[in-house]
PDB file of N, CA and C in Angstrom:
ATOM      1  N   ASP A   1     -63.145 -76.340 -24.688  1.00 69.00           N
ATOM      2  CA  ASP A   1     -62.482 -77.738 -24.805  1.00 69.00           C
ATOM      3  C   ASP A   1     -61.302 -77.728 -25.292  1.00 69.00           C
ATOM      4  N   VAL A   2     -61.053 -76.611 -25.861  1.00 63.00           N
ATOM      5  CA  VAL A   2     -59.579 -76.502 -26.485  1.00 63.00           C
ATOM      6  C   VAL A   2     -58.455 -76.406 -25.304  1.00 63.00           C
ATOM      7  N   VAL A   3     -58.926 -75.444 -24.366  1.00 65.00           N
ATOM      8  CA  VAL A   3     -58.088 -75.410 -23.211  1.00 65.00           C
ATOM      9  C   VAL A   3     -57.826 -76.461 -22.367  1.00 65.00           C
ATOM     10  N   ARG A   4     -59.126 -77.191 -22.101  1.00 76.00           N
ATOM     11  CA  ARG A   4     -58.912 -78.400 -21.298  1.00 76.00           C
ATOM     12  C   ARG A   4     -58.186 -79.498 -22.082  1.00 76.00           C
ATOM     13  N   ALA A   5     -58.303 -79.575 -23.451  1.00 77.00           N
ATOM     14  CA  ALA A   5     -57.623 -80.639 -24.097  1.00 77.00           C
ATOM     15  C   ALA A   5     -55.957 -80.559 -23.869  1.00 77.00           C
ATOM     16  N   ALA A   6     -55.767 -79.115 -23.986  1.00 73.00           N
ATOM     17  CA  ALA A   6     -54.353 -78.659 -24.000  1.00 73.00           C
ATOM     18  C   ALA A   6     -53.702 -79.000 -22.524  1.00 73.00           C
ATOM     19  N   ARG A   7     -54.509 -78.754 -21.561  1.00 78.00           N
ATOM     20  CA  ARG A   7     -54.170 -79.043 -20.110  1.00 78.00           C
ATOM     21  C   ARG A   7     -54.055 -80.513 -20.040  1.00 78.00           C
ATOM     22  N   GLU A   8     -54.838 -81.370 -20.546  1.00 86.00           N
ATOM     23  CA  GLU A   8     -54.850 -82.779 -20.574  1.00 86.00           C
ATOM     24  C   GLU A   8     -53.586 -83.307 -21.240  1.00 86.00           C
ATOM     25  N   ALA A   9     -53.252 -82.632 -22.228  1.00 84.00           N
ATOM     26  CA  ALA A   9     -52.062 -83.165 -23.086  1.00 84.00           C
ATOM     27  C   ALA A   9     -50.762 -82.996 -22.227  1.00 84.00           C
ATOM     28  N   VAL A  10     -50.603 -81.757 -21.491  1.00 84.00           N
ATOM     29  CA  VAL A  10     -49.469 -81.645 -20.583  1.00 84.00           C
ATOM     30  C   VAL A  10     -49.664 -82.757 -19.418  1.00 84.00           C
ATOM     31  N   LEU A  11     -50.665 -83.087 -18.933  1.00 88.00           N
ATOM     32  CA  LEU A  11     -50.829 -83.901 -17.756  1.00 88.00           C
ATOM     33  C   LEU A  11     -50.370 -85.190 -18.107  1.00 88.00           C
ATOM     34  N   ASN A  12     -50.679 -85.586 -19.367  1.00 88.00           N
ATOM     35  CA  ASN A  12     -50.490 -87.009 -20.019  1.00 88.00           C
ATOM     36  C   ASN A  12     -48.912 -87.216 -20.685  1.00 88.00           C
ATOM     37  N   GLU A  13     -48.416 -86.159 -20.405  1.00 90.00           N
ATOM     38  CA  GLU A  13     -46.988 -86.199 -21.145  1.00 90.00           C
ATOM     39  C   GLU A  13     -46.133 -87.380 -20.335  1.00 90.00           C
ATOM     40  N   PRO A  14     -45.333 -87.995 -20.896  1.00 93.00           N
ATOM     41  CA  PRO A  14     -44.359 -89.110 -20.132  1.00 93.00           C
ATOM     42  C   PRO A  14     -43.766 -88.259 -18.867  1.00 93.00           C
ATOM     43  N   ALA A  15     -43.555 -89.009 -18.059  1.00 93.00           N
ATOM     44  CA  ALA A  15     -43.194 -88.621 -16.602  1.00 93.00           C
ATOM     45  C   ALA A  15     -41.817 -87.623 -16.889  1.00 93.00           C
ATOM     46  N   GLU A  16     -40.946 -87.918 -17.824  1.00 93.00           N
ATOM     47  CA  GLU A  16     -39.642 -87.076 -17.935  1.00 93.00           C
ATOM     48  C   GLU A  16     -39.859 -85.885 -18.383  1.00 93.00           C
ATOM     49  N   ARG A  17     -40.700 -85.919 -19.640  1.00 94.00           N
ATOM     50  CA  ARG A  17     -40.997 -84.468 -20.212  1.00 94.00           C
ATOM     51  C   ARG A  17     -41.752 -83.747 -19.306  1.00 94.00           C
ATOM     52  N   TYR A  18     -42.751 -84.170 -18.640  1.00 94.00           N
ATOM     53  CA  TYR A  18     -43.592 -83.454 -17.677  1.00 94.00           C
ATOM     54  C   TYR A  18     -42.791 -82.747 -16.721  1.00 94.00           C
ATOM     55  N   PHE A  19     -42.033 -83.595 -16.072  1.00 96.00           N
ATOM     56  CA  PHE A  19     -41.054 -82.949 -14.945  1.00 96.00           C
ATOM     57  C   PHE A  19     -40.050 -82.091 -15.527  1.00 96.00           C
ATOM     58  N   GLU A  20     -39.724 -81.995 -16.599  1.00 95.00           N
ATOM     59  CA  GLU A  20     -38.627 -81.008 -17.348  1.00 95.00           C
ATOM     60  C   GLU A  20     -39.699 -79.720 -17.467  1.00 95.00           C
ATOM     61  N   PHE A  21     -40.794 -79.925 -17.826  1.00 93.00           N
ATOM     62  CA  PHE A  21     -41.768 -78.795 -17.950  1.00 93.00           C
ATOM     63  C   PHE A  21     -41.837 -78.101 -16.582  1.00 93.00           C
ATOM     64  N   LEU A  22     -41.929 -78.925 -15.412  1.00 95.00           N
ATOM     65  CA  LEU A  22     -42.100 -78.366 -14.065  1.00 95.00           C
ATOM     66  C   LEU A  22     -40.758 -77.610 -13.684  1.00 95.00           C
ATOM     67  N   ILE A  23     -39.764 -78.162 -14.126  1.00 97.00           N
ATOM     68  CA  ILE A  23     -38.403 -77.545 -13.718  1.00 97.00           C
ATOM     69  C   ILE A  23     -38.389 -76.083 -14.500  1.00 97.00           C
ATOM     70  N   ARG A  24     -38.747 -76.007 -15.796  1.00 94.00           N
ATOM     71  CA  ARG A  24     -38.785 -74.819 -16.632  1.00 94.00           C
ATOM     72  C   ARG A  24     -39.724 -73.790 -15.878  1.00 94.00           C
ATOM     73  N   LEU A  25     -40.869 -74.422 -15.628  1.00 93.00           N
ATOM     74  CA  LEU A  25     -41.830 -73.483 -14.714  1.00 93.00           C
ATOM     75  C   LEU A  25     -41.518 -72.958 -13.452  1.00 93.00           C
ATOM     76  N   ALA A  26     -40.646 -73.826 -12.783  1.00 96.00           N
ATOM     77  CA  ALA A  26     -39.942 -73.396 -11.484  1.00 96.00           C
ATOM     78  C   ALA A  26     -38.960 -72.310 -11.571  1.00 96.00           C
ATOM     79  N   GLN A  27     -38.245 -72.343 -12.826  1.00 96.00           N
ATOM     80  CA  GLN A  27     -37.146 -71.228 -13.118  1.00 96.00           C
ATOM     81  C   GLN A  27     -37.820 -70.133 -13.217  1.00 96.00           C
ATOM     82  N   LEU A  28     -39.071 -69.752 -13.879  1.00 92.00           N
ATOM     83  CA  LEU A  28     -39.586 -68.679 -14.074  1.00 92.00           C
ATOM     84  C   LEU A  28     -40.173 -68.125 -12.775  1.00 92.00           C
ATOM     85  N   ASN A  29     -40.533 -68.864 -11.841  1.00 94.00           N
ATOM     86  CA  ASN A  29     -41.196 -68.448 -10.533  1.00 94.00           C
ATOM     87  C   ASN A  29     -40.624 -68.526  -9.356  1.00 94.00           C
ATOM     88  N   ALA A  30     -39.261 -69.046  -9.379  1.00 95.00           N
ATOM     89  CA  ALA A  30     -38.275 -69.164  -8.245  1.00 95.00           C
ATOM     90  C   ALA A  30     -38.067 -67.801  -7.748  1.00 95.00           C
ATOM     91  N   GLU A  31     -37.875 -67.599  -6.519  1.00 95.00           N
ATOM     92  CA  GLU A  31     -37.298 -66.449  -5.877  1.00 95.00           C
ATOM     93  C   GLU A  31     -36.126 -66.740  -4.965  1.00 95.00           C
ATOM     94  N   LYS A  32     -35.260 -65.632  -4.582  1.00 96.00           N
ATOM     95  CA  LYS A  32     -34.215 -66.038  -3.703  1.00 96.00           C
ATOM     96  C   LYS A  32     -34.805 -66.449  -2.375  1.00 96.00           C
ATOM     97  N   GLY A  33     -33.980 -67.430  -1.664  1.00 96.00           N
ATOM     98  CA  GLY A  33     -34.211 -67.872  -0.620  1.00 96.00           C
ATOM     99  C   GLY A  33     -34.674 -69.473  -0.788  1.00 96.00           C
ATOM    100  N   VAL A  34     -35.304 -69.960   0.266  1.00 97.00           N
ATOM    101  CA  VAL A  34     -35.910 -71.407   0.207  1.00 97.00           C
ATOM    102  C   VAL A  34     -37.361 -71.215   0.128  1.00 97.00           C
ATOM    103  N   GLY A  35     -37.763 -72.048  -0.939  1.00 97.00           N
ATOM    104  CA  GLY A  35     -39.363 -72.175  -1.122  1.00 97.00           C
ATOM    105  C   GLY A  35     -39.602 -73.726  -0.868  1.00 97.00           C
ATOM    106  N   VAL A  36     -40.949 -73.750  -0.817  1.00 98.00           N
ATOM    107  CA  VAL A  36     -41.390 -75.346  -0.669  1.00 98.00           C
ATOM    108  C   VAL A  36     -42.371 -75.670  -1.920  1.00 98.00           C
ATOM    109  N   MET A  37     -42.155 -76.690  -2.600  1.00 98.00           N
ATOM    110  CA  MET A  37     -42.945 -76.989  -3.892  1.00 98.00           C
ATOM    111  C   MET A  37     -44.105 -77.988  -3.258  1.00 98.00           C
ATOM    112  N   TYR A  38     -45.124 -77.779  -3.470  1.00 98.00           N
ATOM    113  CA  TYR A  38     -46.196 -78.765  -3.280  1.00 98.00           C
ATOM    114  C   TYR A  38     -46.877 -79.355  -4.565  1.00 98.00           C
ATOM    115  N   LEU A  39     -46.854 -80.582  -4.792  1.00 98.00           N
ATOM    116  CA  LEU A  39     -47.282 -81.249  -6.088  1.00 98.00           C
ATOM    117  C   LEU A  39     -48.727 -82.057  -5.686  1.00 98.00           C
ATOM    118  N   SER A  40     -49.235 -82.640  -6.666  1.00 97.00           N
ATOM    119  CA  SER A  40     -50.437 -83.442  -6.536  1.00 97.00           C
ATOM    120  C   SER A  40     -49.917 -84.779  -6.105  1.00 97.00           C
ATOM    121  N   LYS A  41     -50.959 -85.542  -5.647  1.00 97.00           N
ATOM    122  CA  LYS A  41     -50.717 -86.715  -5.109  1.00 97.00           C
ATOM    123  C   LYS A  41     -50.220 -87.678  -6.341  1.00 97.00           C
ATOM    124  N   ARG A  42     -50.742 -87.597  -7.576  1.00 96.00           N
ATOM    125  CA  ARG A  42     -50.371 -88.312  -8.696  1.00 96.00           C
ATOM    126  C   ARG A  42     -48.662 -88.083  -9.050  1.00 96.00           C
ATOM    127  N   ASP A  43     -48.322 -86.766  -8.882  1.00 97.00           N
ATOM    128  CA  ASP A  43     -47.127 -86.416  -9.239  1.00 97.00           C
ATOM    129  C   ASP A  43     -46.271 -86.726  -8.094  1.00 97.00           C
ATOM    130  N   LEU A  44     -46.537 -86.852  -7.036  1.00 97.00           N
ATOM    131  CA  LEU A  44     -45.557 -87.201  -5.898  1.00 97.00           C
ATOM    132  C   LEU A  44     -45.255 -88.680  -6.149  1.00 97.00           C
ATOM    133  N   THR A  45     -46.255 -89.405  -6.630  1.00 96.00           N
ATOM    134  CA  THR A  45     -45.947 -90.938  -6.903  1.00 96.00           C
ATOM    135  C   THR A  45     -45.191 -91.175  -8.050  1.00 96.00           C
ATOM    136  N   ARG A  46     -45.205 -90.384  -8.965  1.00 96.00           N
ATOM    137  CA  ARG A  46     -44.511 -90.511 -10.223  1.00 96.00           C
ATOM    138  C   ARG A  46     -43.239 -89.705 -10.517  1.00 96.00           C
ATOM    139  N   MET A  47     -42.885 -88.997  -9.446  1.00 97.00           N
ATOM    140  CA  MET A  47     -41.704 -88.177  -9.637  1.00 97.00           C
ATOM    141  C   MET A  47     -40.424 -88.862 -10.113  1.00 97.00           C
ATOM    142  N   PRO A  48     -39.816 -88.507 -10.791  1.00 96.00           N
ATOM    143  CA  PRO A  48     -38.484 -89.450 -11.337  1.00 96.00           C
ATOM    144  C   PRO A  48     -37.416 -89.221 -10.231  1.00 96.00           C
ATOM    145  N   GLU A  49     -36.639 -90.106 -10.048  1.00 95.00           N
ATOM    146  CA  GLU A  49     -35.330 -90.186  -9.407  1.00 95.00           C
ATOM    147  C   GLU A  49     -34.522 -89.085  -9.677  1.00 95.00           C
ATOM    148  N   GLY A  50     -34.029 -88.126  -8.694  1.00 96.00           N
ATOM    149  CA  GLY A  50     -33.216 -87.268  -9.033  1.00 96.00           C
ATOM    150  C   GLY A  50     -33.762 -85.693  -9.466  1.00 96.00           C
ATOM    151  N   PHE A  51     -35.305 -85.679  -9.379  1.00 97.00           N
ATOM    152  CA  PHE A  51     -35.741 -84.568  -9.717  1.00 97.00           C
ATOM    153  C   PHE A  51     -35.496 -83.427  -8.906  1.00 97.00           C
ATOM    154  N   HIS A  52     -35.593 -83.708  -7.765  1.00 97.00           N
ATOM    155  CA  HIS A  52     -35.315 -82.481  -6.570  1.00 97.00           C
ATOM    156  C   HIS A  52     -33.925 -81.766  -7.052  1.00 97.00           C
ATOM    157  N   GLN A  53     -32.955 -82.691  -7.111  1.00 98.00           N
ATOM    158  CA  GLN A  53     -31.428 -82.311  -7.463  1.00 98.00           C
ATOM    159  C   GLN A  53     -31.658 -81.549  -8.797  1.00 98.00           C
ATOM    160  N   ALA A  54     -32.110 -82.194  -9.752  1.00 97.00           N
ATOM    161  CA  ALA A  54     -32.231 -81.474 -11.106  1.00 97.00           C
ATOM    162  C   ALA A  54     -32.918 -80.195 -11.121  1.00 97.00           C
ATOM    163  N   LEU A  55     -33.865 -80.139 -10.297  1.00 98.00           N
ATOM    164  CA  LEU A  55     -34.673 -78.778 -10.006  1.00 98.00           C
ATOM    165  C   LEU A  55     -33.676 -77.724  -9.400  1.00 98.00           C
ATOM    166  N   ASN A  56     -33.144 -77.973  -8.434  1.00 97.00           N
ATOM    167  CA  ASN A  56     -32.232 -77.011  -7.607  1.00 97.00           C
ATOM    168  C   ASN A  56     -31.095 -76.756  -8.435  1.00 97.00           C
ATOM    169  N   ARG A  57     -30.414 -77.477  -9.349  1.00 97.00           N
ATOM    170  CA  ARG A  57     -29.414 -77.151 -10.145  1.00 97.00           C
ATOM    171  C   ARG A  57     -29.891 -76.122 -11.140  1.00 97.00           C
ATOM    172  N   ALA A  58     -31.259 -76.180 -11.560  1.00 97.00           N
ATOM    173  CA  ALA A  58     -31.746 -75.368 -12.874  1.00 97.00           C
ATOM    174  C   ALA A  58     -32.050 -74.154 -12.447  1.00 97.00           C
ATOM    175  N   LEU A  59     -32.301 -73.913 -11.067  1.00 97.00           N
ATOM    176  CA  LEU A  59     -32.773 -72.601 -10.552  1.00 97.00           C
ATOM    177  C   LEU A  59     -31.653 -71.501 -10.573  1.00 97.00           C
ATOM    178  N   PRO A  60     -32.222 -70.247 -10.631  1.00 94.00           N
ATOM    179  CA  PRO A  60     -31.293 -69.037 -10.592  1.00 94.00           C
ATOM    180  C   PRO A  60     -30.418 -69.104  -9.212  1.00 94.00           C
ATOM    181  N   GLU A  61     -29.261 -68.421  -9.154  1.00 95.00           N
ATOM    182  CA  GLU A  61     -28.265 -68.254  -7.999  1.00 95.00           C
ATOM    183  C   GLU A  61     -29.266 -67.643  -6.899  1.00 95.00           C
ATOM    184  N   GLY A  62     -29.083 -68.409  -5.730  1.00 96.00           N
ATOM    185  CA  GLY A  62     -29.848 -67.912  -4.492  1.00 96.00           C
ATOM    186  C   GLY A  62     -31.063 -68.632  -4.342  1.00 96.00           C
ATOM    187  N   ALA A  63     -31.586 -69.137  -5.117  1.00 97.00           N
ATOM    188  CA  ALA A  63     -32.861 -69.704  -4.911  1.00 97.00           C
ATOM    189  C   ALA A  63     -32.714 -71.398  -4.762  1.00 97.00           C
ATOM    190  N   GLN A  64     -33.570 -71.703  -4.024  1.00 97.00           N
ATOM    191  CA  GLN A  64     -33.714 -73.266  -3.538  1.00 97.00           C
ATOM    192  C   GLN A  64     -35.101 -73.558  -3.231  1.00 97.00           C
ATOM    193  N   ILE A  65     -35.360 -74.845  -3.705  1.00 98.00           N
ATOM    194  CA  ILE A  65     -36.757 -75.353  -3.548  1.00 98.00           C
ATOM    195  C   ILE A  65     -36.826 -76.657  -2.877  1.00 98.00           C
ATOM    196  N   ASP A  66     -37.442 -76.860  -1.761  1.00 98.00           N
ATOM    197  CA  ASP A  66     -37.538 -78.267  -1.167  1.00 98.00           C
ATOM    198  C   ASP A  66     -38.873 -78.711  -1.676  1.00 98.00           C
ATOM    199  N   ILE A  67     -39.159 -80.089  -1.804  1.00 98.00           N
ATOM    200  CA  ILE A  67     -40.332 -80.658  -2.327  1.00 98.00           C
ATOM    201  C   ILE A  67     -41.094 -81.002  -0.993  1.00 98.00           C
ATOM    202  N   SER A  68     -42.329 -80.734  -1.027  1.00 98.00           N
ATOM    203  CA  SER A  68     -42.983 -81.302   0.236  1.00 98.00           C
ATOM    204  C   SER A  68     -43.557 -82.810   0.087  1.00 98.00           C
ATOM    205  N   SER A  69     -43.677 -83.435   0.920  1.00 97.00           N
ATOM    206  CA  SER A  69     -44.266 -84.857   0.834  1.00 97.00           C
ATOM    207  C   SER A  69     -45.752 -84.869   1.137  1.00 97.00           C
ATOM    208  N   VAL A  70     -46.354 -83.667   1.465  1.00 97.00           N
ATOM    209  CA  VAL A  70     -47.824 -83.462   1.503  1.00 97.00           C
ATOM    210  C   VAL A  70     -48.227 -83.057   0.072  1.00 97.00           C
ATOM    211  N   ALA A  71     -49.309 -83.781  -0.445  1.00 97.00           N
ATOM    212  CA  ALA A  71     -49.835 -83.429  -1.665  1.00 97.00           C
ATOM    213  C   ALA A  71     -50.830 -82.238  -1.572  1.00 97.00           C
ATOM    214  N   ARG A  72     -51.079 -81.584  -2.523  1.00 97.00           N
ATOM    215  CA  ARG A  72     -52.171 -80.564  -2.523  1.00 97.00           C
ATOM    216  C   ARG A  72     -53.243 -81.162  -3.449  1.00 97.00           C
ATOM    217  N   PRO A  73     -54.402 -80.498  -3.213  1.00 97.00           N
ATOM    218  CA  PRO A  73     -55.414 -80.985  -4.318  1.00 97.00           C
ATOM    219  C   PRO A  73     -55.546 -80.251  -5.595  1.00 97.00           C
ATOM    220  N   ILE A  74     -54.616 -80.516  -6.536  1.00 96.00           N
ATOM    221  CA  ILE A  74     -54.463 -80.090  -7.686  1.00 96.00           C
ATOM    222  C   ILE A  74     -54.129 -80.934  -8.831  1.00 96.00           C
ATOM    223  N   GLU A  75     -54.595 -80.824  -9.826  1.00 91.00           N
ATOM    224  CA  GLU A  75     -54.493 -81.882 -11.163  1.00 91.00           C
ATOM    225  C   GLU A  75     -52.808 -81.923 -11.406  1.00 91.00           C
ATOM    226  N   GLY A  76     -52.216 -80.869 -11.478  1.00 94.00           N
ATOM    227  CA  GLY A  76     -50.956 -80.958 -12.115  1.00 94.00           C
ATOM    228  C   GLY A  76     -50.188 -79.605 -11.862  1.00 94.00           C
ATOM    229  N   GLY A  77     -49.035 -79.519 -12.179  1.00 95.00           N
ATOM    230  CA  GLY A  77     -48.142 -78.251 -11.779  1.00 95.00           C
ATOM    231  C   GLY A  77     -47.923 -78.385 -10.398  1.00 95.00           C
ATOM    232  N   PHE A  78     -47.637 -77.150  -9.818  1.00 97.00           N
ATOM    233  CA  PHE A  78     -47.272 -77.065  -8.261  1.00 97.00           C
ATOM    234  C   PHE A  78     -47.756 -75.837  -7.601  1.00 97.00           C
ATOM    235  N   ILE A  79     -47.844 -75.913  -6.465  1.00 97.00           N
ATOM    236  CA  ILE A  79     -48.046 -74.595  -5.538  1.00 97.00           C
ATOM    237  C   ILE A  79     -46.704 -74.305  -4.949  1.00 97.00           C
ATOM    238  N   LEU A  80     -46.062 -73.246  -5.199  1.00 97.00           N
ATOM    239  CA  LEU A  80     -44.741 -72.782  -4.648  1.00 97.00           C
ATOM    240  C   LEU A  80     -44.851 -71.698  -3.572  1.00 97.00           C
ATOM    241  N   LYS A  81     -44.448 -72.139  -2.335  1.00 97.00           N
ATOM    242  CA  LYS A  81     -44.739 -71.364  -0.932  1.00 97.00           C
ATOM    243  C   LYS A  81     -43.431 -70.795  -0.624  1.00 97.00           C
ATOM    244  N   TYR A  82     -43.522 -69.461  -0.176  1.00 96.00           N
ATOM    245  CA  TYR A  82     -42.197 -68.575   0.321  1.00 96.00           C
ATOM    246  C   TYR A  82     -42.772 -68.098   1.533  1.00 96.00           C
ATOM    247  N   GLY A  83     -42.421 -68.529   2.706  1.00 95.00           N
ATOM    248  CA  GLY A  83     -43.155 -68.112   3.805  1.00 95.00           C
ATOM    249  C   GLY A  83     -44.655 -68.306   3.889  1.00 95.00           C
ATOM    250  N   ASP A  84     -45.324 -67.116   4.034  1.00 95.00           N
ATOM    251  CA  ASP A  84     -46.824 -67.075   3.892  1.00 95.00           C
ATOM    252  C   ASP A  84     -47.364 -66.953   2.642  1.00 95.00           C
ATOM    253  N   ILE A  85     -46.562 -66.549   1.488  1.00 95.00           N
ATOM    254  CA  ILE A  85     -47.095 -66.377   0.447  1.00 95.00           C
ATOM    255  C   ILE A  85     -46.971 -67.578  -0.518  1.00 95.00           C
ATOM    256  N   GLU A  86     -48.022 -67.939  -1.217  1.00 96.00           N
ATOM    257  CA  GLU A  86     -48.135 -68.775  -2.197  1.00 96.00           C
ATOM    258  C   GLU A  86     -48.445 -68.557  -3.733  1.00 96.00           C
ATOM    259  N   GLN A  87     -47.617 -69.114  -4.524  1.00 95.00           N
ATOM    260  CA  GLN A  87     -47.596 -68.988  -6.036  1.00 95.00           C
ATOM    261  C   GLN A  87     -48.312 -70.062  -6.553  1.00 95.00           C
ATOM    262  N   ASN A  88     -49.627 -69.898  -7.105  1.00 95.00           N
ATOM    263  CA  ASN A  88     -50.369 -70.996  -7.854  1.00 95.00           C
ATOM    264  C   ASN A  88     -49.871 -71.158  -9.053  1.00 95.00           C
ATOM    265  N   CYS A  89     -48.997 -72.291  -9.377  1.00 94.00           N
ATOM    266  CA  CYS A  89     -48.638 -72.723 -10.668  1.00 94.00           C
ATOM    267  C   CYS A  89     -49.146 -73.909 -10.923  1.00 94.00           C
ATOM    268  N   SER A  90     -50.350 -74.142 -10.602  1.00 94.00           N
ATOM    269  CA  SER A  90     -51.112 -75.358 -11.018  1.00 94.00           C
ATOM    270  C   SER A  90     -51.460 -75.241 -12.472  1.00 94.00           C
ATOM    271  N   LEU A  91     -51.515 -76.304 -13.187  1.00 88.00           N
ATOM    272  CA  LEU A  91     -51.790 -76.323 -14.677  1.00 88.00           C
ATOM    273  C   LEU A  91     -53.266 -75.546 -14.764  1.00 88.00           C
ATOM    274  N   GLU A  92     -54.133 -75.790 -13.832  1.00 88.00           N
ATOM    275  CA  GLU A  92     -55.429 -75.112 -14.080  1.00 88.00           C
ATOM    276  C   GLU A  92     -55.353 -73.721 -13.940  1.00 88.00           C
ATOM    277  N   ALA A  93     -54.538 -73.119 -12.992  1.00 90.00           N
ATOM    278  CA  ALA A  93     -54.344 -71.769 -12.875  1.00 90.00           C
ATOM    279  C   ALA A  93     -53.493 -71.018 -14.202  1.00 90.00           C
ATOM    280  N   ILE A  94     -52.525 -71.728 -14.629  1.00 84.00           N
ATOM    281  CA  ILE A  94     -51.836 -71.453 -15.721  1.00 84.00           C
ATOM    282  C   ILE A  94     -52.583 -71.333 -16.874  1.00 84.00           C
ATOM    283  N   PHE A  95     -53.278 -72.383 -17.246  1.00 77.00           N
ATOM    284  CA  PHE A  95     -54.315 -72.353 -18.559  1.00 77.00           C
ATOM    285  C   PHE A  95     -55.366 -71.441 -18.436  1.00 77.00           C
ATOM    286  N   ASP A  96     -55.885 -71.164 -17.061  1.00 77.00           N
ATOM    287  CA  ASP A  96     -57.088 -70.119 -17.026  1.00 77.00           C
ATOM    288  C   ASP A  96     -56.501 -68.762 -17.252  1.00 77.00           C
ATOM    289  N   GLU A  97     -55.281 -68.638 -16.702  1.00 77.00           N
ATOM    290  CA  GLU A  97     -54.628 -67.275 -16.883  1.00 77.00           C
ATOM    291  C   GLU A  97     -54.362 -67.010 -18.499  1.00 77.00           C
ATOM    292  N   ASN A  98     -53.881 -68.126 -19.071  1.00 62.00           N
ATOM    293  CA  ASN A  98     -53.514 -67.886 -20.619  1.00 62.00           C
ATOM    294  C   ASN A  98     -54.722 -68.351 -21.565  1.00 62.00           C
ATOM    295  N   ARG A  99     -55.875 -68.573 -21.149  1.00 58.00           N
ATOM    296  CA  ARG A  99     -56.999 -68.941 -21.793  1.00 58.00           C
ATOM    297  C   ARG A  99     -57.143 -68.106 -23.260  1.00 58.00           C
ATOM    298  N   GLU A 100     -57.002 -66.939 -23.279  1.00 62.00           N
ATOM    299  CA  GLU A 100     -57.466 -66.185 -24.276  1.00 62.00           C
ATOM    300  C   GLU A 100     -56.167 -66.449 -25.663  1.00 62.00           C
ATOM    301  N   ARG A 101     -54.927 -66.440 -25.054  1.00 66.00           N
ATOM    302  CA  ARG A 101     -53.723 -66.666 -25.767  1.00 66.00           C
ATOM    303  C   ARG A 101     -54.052 -67.956 -26.468  1.00 66.00           C
ATOM    304  N   ILE A 102     -54.091 -69.060 -25.701  1.00 54.00           N
ATOM    305  CA  ILE A 102     -54.475 -70.430 -26.042  1.00 54.00           C
ATOM    306  C   ILE A 102     -55.609 -70.506 -27.306  1.00 54.00           C
ATOM    307  N   LEU A 103     -56.764 -70.003 -26.859  1.00 51.00           N
ATOM    308  CA  LEU A 103     -57.574 -69.825 -27.937  1.00 51.00           C
ATOM    309  C   LEU A 103     -57.262 -69.091 -29.194  1.00 51.00           C
ATOM    310  N   ASP A 104     -56.677 -68.032 -29.183  1.00 60.00           N
ATOM    311  CA  ASP A 104     -56.093 -67.197 -30.217  1.00 60.00           C
ATOM    312  C   ASP A 104     -55.302 -68.100 -31.111  1.00 60.00           C
ATOM    313  N   ALA A 105     -54.415 -68.806 -30.454  1.00 58.00           N
ATOM    314  CA  ALA A 105     -53.549 -69.591 -31.182  1.00 58.00           C
ATOM    315  C   ALA A 105     -54.320 -70.926 -31.971  1.00 58.00           C
ATOM    316  N   ALA A 106     -55.209 -71.425 -31.362  1.00 55.00           N
ATOM    317  CA  ALA A 106     -56.064 -72.472 -31.734  1.00 55.00           C
ATOM    318  C   ALA A 106     -56.909 -71.892 -33.004  1.00 55.00           C
ATOM    319  N   ARG A 107     -57.547 -70.543 -32.887  1.00 56.00           N
ATOM    320  CA  ARG A 107     -58.085 -70.254 -33.949  1.00 56.00           C
ATOM    321  C   ARG A 107     -57.303 -69.847 -35.232  1.00 56.00           C
ATOM    322  N   GLU A 108     -56.221 -69.430 -35.033  1.00 66.00           N
ATOM    323  CA  GLU A 108     -55.220 -69.056 -36.043  1.00 66.00           C
ATOM    324  C   GLU A 108     -54.938 -70.348 -36.778  1.00 66.00           C
ATOM    325  N   VAL A 109     -54.449 -71.510 -36.067  1.00 63.00           N
ATOM    326  CA  VAL A 109     -54.208 -72.715 -36.635  1.00 63.00           C
ATOM    327  C   VAL A 109     -55.456 -73.282 -37.567  1.00 63.00           C
ATOM    328  N   LEU A 110     -56.649 -73.186 -37.002  1.00 63.00           N
ATOM    329  CA  LEU A 110     -57.753 -73.920 -37.614  1.00 63.00           C
ATOM    330  C   LEU A 110     -58.443 -73.044 -38.598  1.00 63.00           C
ATOM    331  N   PHE A 111     -58.480 -71.624 -38.399  1.00 71.00           N
ATOM    332  CA  PHE A 111     -59.175 -70.821 -39.476  1.00 71.00           C
ATOM    333  C   PHE A 111     -58.512 -69.894 -40.341  1.00 71.00           C
ATOM    334  N   ASP A 112     -57.093 -69.790 -40.196  1.00 64.00           N
ATOM    335  CA  ASP A 112     -56.432 -69.065 -41.085  1.00 64.00           C
ATOM    336  C   ASP A 112     -55.618 -69.760 -42.045  1.00 64.00           C
TER     337      ASP A 112
END
């Protein structure tokens, strides 16, 4: 429940804060060359104007990301594709991968 609630909290952030989070996440996962970012249908419809430009300005030198107009069946976050390689940066994957760290932090706050 804790992990699901944390994921929901991120999904329900105001669009500006949520897309700033996506930029930070892309900075951590971007590679040199041109990648393609696939968002959820919901995120494609609420993407702020200028997001694509802000995203590419924030990336490391030599990295560029295009945003696909084709939605992927994810709740939030993104799929980043370079050629035939896909990086799953969906919120579900991120929270599943970090589940124990999130639970440890919750336990510390609640019980220590």
